[in-house]
Amino acid sequence: MVNVTDIEVLLPEIRAYARSICLSTIEAEDLVQDAVERALRSDTRPKDLADLRPWMFRVVRNLFYDELRKHRVRREYSTAQARLSSDGSSLPDRENDVLLRLAYEKLKPEFKEILFLVDVMGLKYIEAARVIEAPKGTVMSRVSRARKALLELVGRDDNSSAASKRV
């Protein structure tokens, strides 16, 4: 069985790989720490050192791409939110918060759940997938549809009911 010493032997290589794909050494160290933590908690990690090495590289790579996706999605969401707030809306922050909460309450339960897990709690897609017991792709798709539905509700006219019928 793989023990802590086996992971320690691989640390220089894991660090080198993380530095090669990250923009900064700080990000790389965080990535290595997350990968080691995941490896130590995993019940399915390989039993011997030869198999552990590529497995650890995959863990680092997957964690890296999860973070990239999370940042990209949040950036897109923030951009969309900024557009909404600059579209002539002169509502104070408190009123915008109330409007957003009211729109959130109109969402389908599965949309509310996924937005809460990913946007409010900050879970990674894979973590949210484990919580709702669904594939990661389903989580990603649901987050996208939920955000779109929420933006439609916030940005729609009070006379328009088309968006609320879809949600």
PDB file of N, CA and C in Angstrom, residues 40-120:
ATOM      1  N   LEU A  40      -3.931  11.435  -0.170  1.00  0.00           N
ATOM      2  CA  LEU A  40      -3.947  10.823   1.161  1.00  0.00           C
ATOM      3  C   LEU A  40      -5.358  10.424   1.590  1.00  0.00           C
ATOM      4  N   ARG A  41      -6.356  11.154   1.103  1.00  0.00           N
ATOM      5  CA  ARG A  41      -7.733  10.823   1.472  1.00  0.00           C
ATOM      6  C   ARG A  41      -8.353   9.757   0.576  1.00  0.00           C
ATOM      7  N   SER A  42      -7.740   9.494  -0.557  1.00  0.00           N
ATOM      8  CA  SER A  42      -8.321   8.583  -1.535  1.00  0.00           C
ATOM      9  C   SER A  42      -8.166   7.121  -1.125  1.00  0.00           C
ATOM     10  N   ASP A  43      -9.240   6.396  -1.277  1.00  0.00           N
ATOM     11  CA  ASP A  43      -9.206   4.952  -1.030  1.00  0.00           C
ATOM     12  C   ASP A  43      -8.826   4.196  -2.303  1.00  0.00           C
ATOM     13  N   THR A  44      -8.834   4.881  -3.438  1.00  0.00           N
ATOM     14  CA  THR A  44      -8.597   4.217  -4.722  1.00  0.00           C
ATOM     15  C   THR A  44      -7.242   4.546  -5.325  1.00  0.00           C
ATOM     16  N   ARG A  45      -6.352   5.133  -4.555  1.00  0.00           N
ATOM     17  CA  ARG A  45      -5.031   5.457  -5.113  1.00  0.00           C
ATOM     18  C   ARG A  45      -4.271   4.162  -5.391  1.00  0.00           C
ATOM     19  N   PRO A  46      -3.379   4.204  -6.365  1.00  0.00           N
ATOM     20  CA  PRO A  46      -2.617   3.001  -6.726  1.00  0.00           C
ATOM     21  C   PRO A  46      -1.805   2.459  -5.554  1.00  0.00           C
ATOM     22  N   LYS A  47      -1.559   1.167  -5.608  1.00  0.00           N
ATOM     23  CA  LYS A  47      -0.873   0.483  -4.508  1.00  0.00           C
ATOM     24  C   LYS A  47       0.644   0.576  -4.583  1.00  0.00           C
ATOM     25  N   ASP A  48       1.203   0.722  -5.797  1.00  0.00           N
ATOM     26  CA  ASP A  48       2.663   0.775  -5.876  1.00  0.00           C
ATOM     27  C   ASP A  48       3.130   2.108  -6.452  1.00  0.00           C
ATOM     28  N   LEU A  49       4.372   2.410  -6.246  1.00  0.00           N
ATOM     29  CA  LEU A  49       4.955   3.699  -6.612  1.00  0.00           C
ATOM     30  C   LEU A  49       4.912   3.942  -8.115  1.00  0.00           C
ATOM     31  N   ALA A  50       5.142   2.911  -8.914  1.00  0.00           N
ATOM     32  CA  ALA A  50       5.140   3.066 -10.369  1.00  0.00           C
ATOM     33  C   ALA A  50       3.780   3.521 -10.893  1.00  0.00           C
ATOM     34  N   ASP A  51       2.718   3.042 -10.295  1.00  0.00           N
ATOM     35  CA  ASP A  51       1.377   3.449 -10.704  1.00  0.00           C
ATOM     36  C   ASP A  51       0.961   4.763 -10.045  1.00  0.00           C
ATOM     37  N   LEU A  52       1.519   5.032  -8.882  1.00  0.00           N
ATOM     38  CA  LEU A  52       1.174   6.258  -8.162  1.00  0.00           C
ATOM     39  C   LEU A  52       1.644   7.500  -8.918  1.00  0.00           C
ATOM     40  N   ARG A  53       2.807   7.422  -9.534  1.00  0.00           N
ATOM     41  CA  ARG A  53       3.390   8.575 -10.215  1.00  0.00           C
ATOM     42  C   ARG A  53       2.443   9.159 -11.280  1.00  0.00           C
ATOM     43  N   PRO A  54       2.002   8.392 -12.290  1.00  0.00           N
ATOM     44  CA  PRO A  54       1.083   8.980 -13.280  1.00  0.00           C
ATOM     45  C   PRO A  54      -0.271   9.359 -12.678  1.00  0.00           C
ATOM     46  N   TRP A  55      -0.691   8.622 -11.681  1.00  0.00           N
ATOM     47  CA  TRP A  55      -1.961   8.933 -11.020  1.00  0.00           C
ATOM     48  C   TRP A  55      -1.885  10.309 -10.367  1.00  0.00           C
ATOM     49  N   MET A  56      -0.772  10.595  -9.695  1.00  0.00           N
ATOM     50  CA  MET A  56      -0.597  11.900  -9.048  1.00  0.00           C
ATOM     51  C   MET A  56      -0.552  13.023 -10.081  1.00  0.00           C
ATOM     52  N   PHE A  57       0.103  12.770 -11.229  1.00  0.00           N
ATOM     53  CA  PHE A  57       0.126  13.783 -12.280  1.00  0.00           C
ATOM     54  C   PHE A  57      -1.290  14.067 -12.786  1.00  0.00           C
ATOM     55  N   ARG A  58      -2.112  13.035 -12.918  1.00  0.00           N
ATOM     56  CA  ARG A  58      -3.507  13.236 -13.345  1.00  0.00           C
ATOM     57  C   ARG A  58      -4.282  14.030 -12.309  1.00  0.00           C
ATOM     58  N   VAL A  59      -4.039  13.751 -11.032  1.00  0.00           N
ATOM     59  CA  VAL A  59      -4.712  14.495  -9.966  1.00  0.00           C
ATOM     60  C   VAL A  59      -4.346  15.970 -10.057  1.00  0.00           C
ATOM     61  N   VAL A  60      -3.063  16.265 -10.215  1.00  0.00           N
ATOM     62  CA  VAL A  60      -2.613  17.662 -10.341  1.00  0.00           C
ATOM     63  C   VAL A  60      -3.260  18.310 -11.556  1.00  0.00           C
ATOM     64  N   ARG A  61      -3.250  17.628 -12.670  1.00  0.00           N
ATOM     65  CA  ARG A  61      -3.821  18.169 -13.908  1.00  0.00           C
ATOM     66  C   ARG A  61      -5.319  18.428 -13.754  1.00  0.00           C
ATOM     67  N   ASN A  62      -6.034  17.472 -13.208  1.00  0.00           N
ATOM     68  CA  ASN A  62      -7.477  17.636 -13.049  1.00  0.00           C
ATOM     69  C   ASN A  62      -7.816  18.781 -12.099  1.00  0.00           C
ATOM     70  N   LEU A  63      -7.084  18.877 -11.010  1.00  0.00           N
ATOM     71  CA  LEU A  63      -7.310  19.987 -10.081  1.00  0.00           C
ATOM     72  C   LEU A  63      -7.028  21.323 -10.756  1.00  0.00           C
ATOM     73  N   PHE A  64      -5.977  21.386 -11.545  1.00  0.00           N
ATOM     74  CA  PHE A  64      -5.616  22.617 -12.256  1.00  0.00           C
ATOM     75  C   PHE A  64      -6.743  23.032 -13.198  1.00  0.00           C
ATOM     76  N   TYR A  65      -7.249  22.092 -13.998  1.00  0.00           N
ATOM     77  CA  TYR A  65      -8.311  22.434 -14.943  1.00  0.00           C
ATOM     78  C   TYR A  65      -9.631  22.735 -14.240  1.00  0.00           C
ATOM     79  N   ASP A  66      -9.897  22.101 -13.131  1.00  0.00           N
ATOM     80  CA  ASP A  66     -11.084  22.450 -12.345  1.00  0.00           C
ATOM     81  C   ASP A  66     -11.023  23.907 -11.905  1.00  0.00           C
ATOM     82  N   GLU A  67      -9.853  24.332 -11.436  1.00  0.00           N
ATOM     83  CA  GLU A  67      -9.675  25.720 -10.999  1.00  0.00           C
ATOM     84  C   GLU A  67      -9.820  26.687 -12.173  1.00  0.00           C
ATOM     85  N   LEU A  68      -9.246  26.349 -13.322  1.00  0.00           N
ATOM     86  CA  LEU A  68      -9.377  27.216 -14.497  1.00  0.00           C
ATOM     87  C   LEU A  68     -10.836  27.390 -14.883  1.00  0.00           C
ATOM     88  N   ARG A  69     -11.566  26.289 -14.911  1.00  0.00           N
ATOM     89  CA  ARG A  69     -12.987  26.363 -15.263  1.00  0.00           C
ATOM     90  C   ARG A  69     -13.766  27.201 -14.259  1.00  0.00           C
ATOM     91  N   LYS A  70     -13.479  26.987 -12.995  1.00  0.00           N
ATOM     92  CA  LYS A  70     -14.180  27.735 -11.947  1.00  0.00           C
ATOM     93  C   LYS A  70     -13.937  29.231 -12.118  1.00  0.00           C
ATOM     94  N   HIS A  71     -12.704  29.625 -12.343  1.00  0.00           N
ATOM     95  CA  HIS A  71     -12.393  31.040 -12.507  1.00  0.00           C
ATOM     96  C   HIS A  71     -13.030  31.608 -13.773  1.00  0.00           C
ATOM     97  N   ARG A  72     -13.025  30.842 -14.863  1.00  0.00           N
ATOM     98  CA  ARG A  72     -13.621  31.300 -16.110  1.00  0.00           C
ATOM     99  C   ARG A  72     -15.127  31.510 -15.946  1.00  0.00           C
ATOM    100  N   VAL A  73     -15.774  30.552 -15.330  1.00  0.00           N
ATOM    101  CA  VAL A  73     -17.220  30.641 -15.147  1.00  0.00           C
ATOM    102  C   VAL A  73     -17.571  31.811 -14.237  1.00  0.00           C
ATOM    103  N   ARG A  74     -16.829  31.962 -13.159  1.00  0.00           N
ATOM    104  CA  ARG A  74     -17.108  33.082 -12.251  1.00  0.00           C
ATOM    105  C   ARG A  74     -16.838  34.425 -12.918  1.00  0.00           C
ATOM    106  N   ARG A  75     -15.799  34.490 -13.756  1.00  0.00           N
ATOM    107  CA  ARG A  75     -15.503  35.731 -14.473  1.00  0.00           C
ATOM    108  C   ARG A  75     -16.640  36.060 -15.434  1.00  0.00           C
ATOM    109  N   GLU A  76     -17.132  35.059 -16.165  1.00  0.00           N
ATOM    110  CA  GLU A  76     -18.249  35.275 -17.080  1.00  0.00           C
ATOM    111  C   GLU A  76     -19.491  35.711 -16.316  1.00  0.00           C
ATOM    112  N   TYR A  77     -19.728  35.086 -15.192  1.00  0.00           N
ATOM    113  CA  TYR A  77     -20.886  35.434 -14.369  1.00  0.00           C
ATOM    114  C   TYR A  77     -20.758  36.866 -13.853  1.00  0.00           C
ATOM    115  N   SER A  78     -19.565  37.243 -13.398  1.00  0.00           N
ATOM    116  CA  SER A  78     -19.341  38.607 -12.900  1.00  0.00           C
ATOM    117  C   SER A  78     -19.523  39.630 -14.011  1.00  0.00           C
ATOM    118  N   THR A  79     -19.054  39.294 -15.204  1.00  0.00           N
ATOM    119  CA  THR A  79     -19.220  40.191 -16.343  1.00  0.00           C
ATOM    120  C   THR A  79     -20.698  40.384 -16.657  1.00  0.00           C
ATOM    121  N   ALA A  80     -21.438  39.303 -16.639  1.00  0.00           N
ATOM    122  CA  ALA A  80     -22.879  39.393 -16.899  1.00  0.00           C
ATOM    123  C   ALA A  80     -23.572  40.212 -15.810  1.00  0.00           C
ATOM    124  N   GLN A  81     -23.168  40.017 -14.574  1.00  0.00           N
ATOM    125  CA  GLN A  81     -23.754  40.791 -13.472  1.00  0.00           C
ATOM    126  C   GLN A  81     -23.433  42.268 -13.623  1.00  0.00           C
ATOM    127  N   ALA A  82     -22.211  42.584 -14.018  1.00  0.00           N
ATOM    128  CA  ALA A  82     -21.816  43.985 -14.205  1.00  0.00           C
ATOM    129  C   ALA A  82     -22.625  44.612 -15.323  1.00  0.00           C
ATOM    130  N   ARG A  83     -22.872  43.845 -16.384  1.00  0.00           N
ATOM    131  CA  ARG A  83     -23.701  44.354 -17.478  1.00  0.00           C
ATOM    132  C   ARG A  83     -25.110  44.649 -16.995  1.00  0.00           C
ATOM    133  N   LEU A  84     -25.658  43.755 -16.188  1.00  0.00           N
ATOM    134  CA  LEU A  84     -27.011  43.973 -15.674  1.00  0.00           C
ATOM    135  C   LEU A  84     -27.076  45.237 -14.835  1.00  0.00           C
ATOM    136  N   SER A  85     -26.092  45.424 -13.985  1.00  0.00           N
ATOM    137  CA  SER A  85     -26.131  46.580 -13.098  1.00  0.00           C
ATOM    138  C   SER A  85     -25.846  47.875 -13.833  1.00  0.00           C
ATOM    139  N   SER A  86     -25.203  47.813 -15.009  1.00  0.00           N
ATOM    140  CA  SER A  86     -24.926  49.030 -15.753  1.00  0.00           C
ATOM    141  C   SER A  86     -25.960  49.308 -16.827  1.00  0.00           C
ATOM    142  N   ASP A  87     -26.981  48.477 -16.955  1.00  0.00           N
ATOM    143  CA  ASP A  87     -28.024  48.671 -17.963  1.00  0.00           C
ATOM    144  C   ASP A  87     -29.081  49.658 -17.493  1.00  0.00           C
ATOM    145  N   GLY A  88     -28.642  50.787 -16.979  1.00  0.00           N
ATOM    146  CA  GLY A  88     -29.583  51.810 -16.558  1.00  0.00           C
ATOM    147  C   GLY A  88     -30.183  51.564 -15.204  1.00  0.00           C
ATOM    148  N   SER A  89     -29.781  50.516 -14.546  1.00  0.00           N
ATOM    149  CA  SER A  89     -30.320  50.235 -13.230  1.00  0.00           C
ATOM    150  C   SER A  89     -29.652  51.144 -12.208  1.00  0.00           C
ATOM    151  N   SER A  90     -30.437  51.968 -11.577  1.00  0.00           N
ATOM    152  CA  SER A  90     -29.885  52.866 -10.567  1.00  0.00           C
ATOM    153  C   SER A  90     -30.330  52.447  -9.179  1.00  0.00           C
ATOM    154  N   LEU A  91     -30.714  51.178  -9.058  1.00  0.00           N
ATOM    155  CA  LEU A  91     -31.151  50.686  -7.764  1.00  0.00           C
ATOM    156  C   LEU A  91     -29.979  50.601  -6.803  1.00  0.00           C
ATOM    157  N   PRO A  92     -30.170  50.999  -5.562  1.00  0.00           N
ATOM    158  CA  PRO A  92     -29.105  50.822  -4.578  1.00  0.00           C
ATOM    159  C   PRO A  92     -28.809  49.337  -4.376  1.00  0.00           C
ATOM    160  N   ASP A  93     -27.646  49.040  -3.796  1.00  0.00           N
ATOM    161  CA  ASP A  93     -27.228  47.657  -3.602  1.00  0.00           C
ATOM    162  C   ASP A  93     -28.260  46.837  -2.847  1.00  0.00           C
ATOM    163  N   ARG A  94     -28.859  47.402  -1.827  1.00  0.00           N
ATOM    164  CA  ARG A  94     -29.842  46.667  -1.031  1.00  0.00           C
ATOM    165  C   ARG A  94     -31.037  46.260  -1.893  1.00  0.00           C
ATOM    166  N   GLU A  95     -31.488  47.162  -2.747  1.00  0.00           N
ATOM    167  CA  GLU A  95     -32.619  46.833  -3.612  1.00  0.00           C
ATOM    168  C   GLU A  95     -32.220  45.781  -4.652  1.00  0.00           C
ATOM    169  N   ASN A  96     -30.994  45.877  -5.166  1.00  0.00           N
ATOM    170  CA  ASN A  96     -30.513  44.850  -6.098  1.00  0.00           C
ATOM    171  C   ASN A  96     -30.448  43.487  -5.421  1.00  0.00           C
ATOM    172  N   ASP A  97     -30.007  43.470  -4.159  1.00  0.00           N
ATOM    173  CA  ASP A  97     -29.953  42.212  -3.411  1.00  0.00           C
ATOM    174  C   ASP A  97     -31.344  41.610  -3.256  1.00  0.00           C
ATOM    175  N   VAL A  98     -32.310  42.453  -2.936  1.00  0.00           N
ATOM    176  CA  VAL A  98     -33.688  41.979  -2.777  1.00  0.00           C
ATOM    177  C   VAL A  98     -34.214  41.451  -4.108  1.00  0.00           C
ATOM    178  N   LEU A  99     -33.939  42.177  -5.186  1.00  0.00           N
ATOM    179  CA  LEU A  99     -34.383  41.749  -6.511  1.00  0.00           C
ATOM    180  C   LEU A  99     -33.762  40.401  -6.877  1.00  0.00           C
ATOM    181  N   LEU A 100     -32.476  40.255  -6.608  1.00  0.00           N
ATOM    182  CA  LEU A 100     -31.792  39.003  -6.907  1.00  0.00           C
ATOM    183  C   LEU A 100     -32.344  37.853  -6.062  1.00  0.00           C
ATOM    184  N   ARG A 101     -32.595  38.114  -4.796  1.00  0.00           N
ATOM    185  CA  ARG A 101     -33.149  37.059  -3.923  1.00  0.00           C
ATOM    186  C   ARG A 101     -34.555  36.656  -4.344  1.00  0.00           C
ATOM    187  N   LEU A 102     -35.352  37.619  -4.739  1.00  0.00           N
ATOM    188  CA  LEU A 102     -36.701  37.294  -5.214  1.00  0.00           C
ATOM    189  C   LEU A 102     -36.637  36.458  -6.495  1.00  0.00           C
ATOM    190  N   ALA A 103     -35.734  36.818  -7.382  1.00  0.00           N
ATOM    191  CA  ALA A 103     -35.570  36.047  -8.614  1.00  0.00           C
ATOM    192  C   ALA A 103     -35.068  34.642  -8.292  1.00  0.00           C
ATOM    193  N   TYR A 104     -34.122  34.538  -7.372  1.00  0.00           N
ATOM    194  CA  TYR A 104     -33.578  33.244  -6.961  1.00  0.00           C
ATOM    195  C   TYR A 104     -34.692  32.334  -6.444  1.00  0.00           C
ATOM    196  N   GLU A 105     -35.600  32.889  -5.680  1.00  0.00           N
ATOM    197  CA  GLU A 105     -36.705  32.096  -5.118  1.00  0.00           C
ATOM    198  C   GLU A 105     -37.643  31.563  -6.194  1.00  0.00           C
ATOM    199  N   LYS A 106     -37.656  32.183  -7.361  1.00  0.00           N
ATOM    200  CA  LYS A 106     -38.526  31.737  -8.455  1.00  0.00           C
ATOM    201  C   LYS A 106     -37.901  30.617  -9.288  1.00  0.00           C
ATOM    202  N   LEU A 107     -36.637  30.334  -9.055  1.00  0.00           N
ATOM    203  CA  LEU A 107     -35.960  29.293  -9.824  1.00  0.00           C
ATOM    204  C   LEU A 107     -36.473  27.903  -9.457  1.00  0.00           C
ATOM    205  N   LYS A 108     -36.274  26.959 -10.377  1.00  0.00           N
ATOM    206  CA  LYS A 108     -36.581  25.556 -10.093  1.00  0.00           C
ATOM    207  C   LYS A 108     -35.707  25.104  -8.926  1.00  0.00           C
ATOM    208  N   PRO A 109     -36.182  24.163  -8.134  1.00  0.00           N
ATOM    209  CA  PRO A 109     -35.397  23.692  -6.982  1.00  0.00           C
ATOM    210  C   PRO A 109     -33.991  23.200  -7.352  1.00  0.00           C
ATOM    211  N   GLU A 110     -33.866  22.475  -8.475  1.00  0.00           N
ATOM    212  CA  GLU A 110     -32.534  21.973  -8.836  1.00  0.00           C
ATOM    213  C   GLU A 110     -31.596  23.112  -9.247  1.00  0.00           C
ATOM    214  N   PHE A 111     -32.159  24.207  -9.788  1.00  0.00           N
ATOM    215  CA  PHE A 111     -31.338  25.369 -10.120  1.00  0.00           C
ATOM    216  C   PHE A 111     -30.906  26.100  -8.852  1.00  0.00           C
ATOM    217  N   LYS A 112     -31.823  26.237  -7.916  1.00  0.00           N
ATOM    218  CA  LYS A 112     -31.474  26.895  -6.650  1.00  0.00           C
ATOM    219  C   LYS A 112     -30.394  26.095  -5.927  1.00  0.00           C
ATOM    220  N   GLU A 113     -30.556  24.789  -5.920  1.00  0.00           N
ATOM    221  CA  GLU A 113     -29.591  23.937  -5.225  1.00  0.00           C
ATOM    222  C   GLU A 113     -28.200  24.068  -5.826  1.00  0.00           C
ATOM    223  N   ILE A 114     -28.102  23.994  -7.153  1.00  0.00           N
ATOM    224  CA  ILE A 114     -26.788  24.011  -7.789  1.00  0.00           C
ATOM    225  C   ILE A 114     -26.133  25.376  -7.677  1.00  0.00           C
ATOM    226  N   LEU A 115     -26.904  26.457  -7.775  1.00  0.00           N
ATOM    227  CA  LEU A 115     -26.335  27.795  -7.599  1.00  0.00           C
ATOM    228  C   LEU A 115     -25.842  27.989  -6.164  1.00  0.00           C
ATOM    229  N   PHE A 116     -26.573  27.455  -5.227  1.00  0.00           N
ATOM    230  CA  PHE A 116     -26.138  27.564  -3.843  1.00  0.00           C
ATOM    231  C   PHE A 116     -24.819  26.826  -3.634  1.00  0.00           C
ATOM    232  N   LEU A 117     -24.730  25.604  -4.135  1.00  0.00           N
ATOM    233  CA  LEU A 117     -23.525  24.806  -3.936  1.00  0.00           C
ATOM    234  C   LEU A 117     -22.300  25.433  -4.607  1.00  0.00           C
ATOM    235  N   VAL A 118     -22.459  25.876  -5.858  1.00  0.00           N
ATOM    236  CA  VAL A 118     -21.309  26.348  -6.627  1.00  0.00           C
ATOM    237  C   VAL A 118     -21.016  27.825  -6.388  1.00  0.00           C
ATOM    238  N   ASP A 119     -22.043  28.680  -6.480  1.00  0.00           N
ATOM    239  CA  ASP A 119     -21.807  30.125  -6.395  1.00  0.00           C
ATOM    240  C   ASP A 119     -21.769  30.652  -4.969  1.00  0.00           C
ATOM    241  N   VAL A 120     -22.591  30.113  -4.104  1.00  0.00           N
ATOM    242  CA  VAL A 120     -22.624  30.611  -2.727  1.00  0.00           C
ATOM    243  C   VAL A 120     -21.587  29.905  -1.870  1.00  0.00           C
TER     244      VAL A 120
END
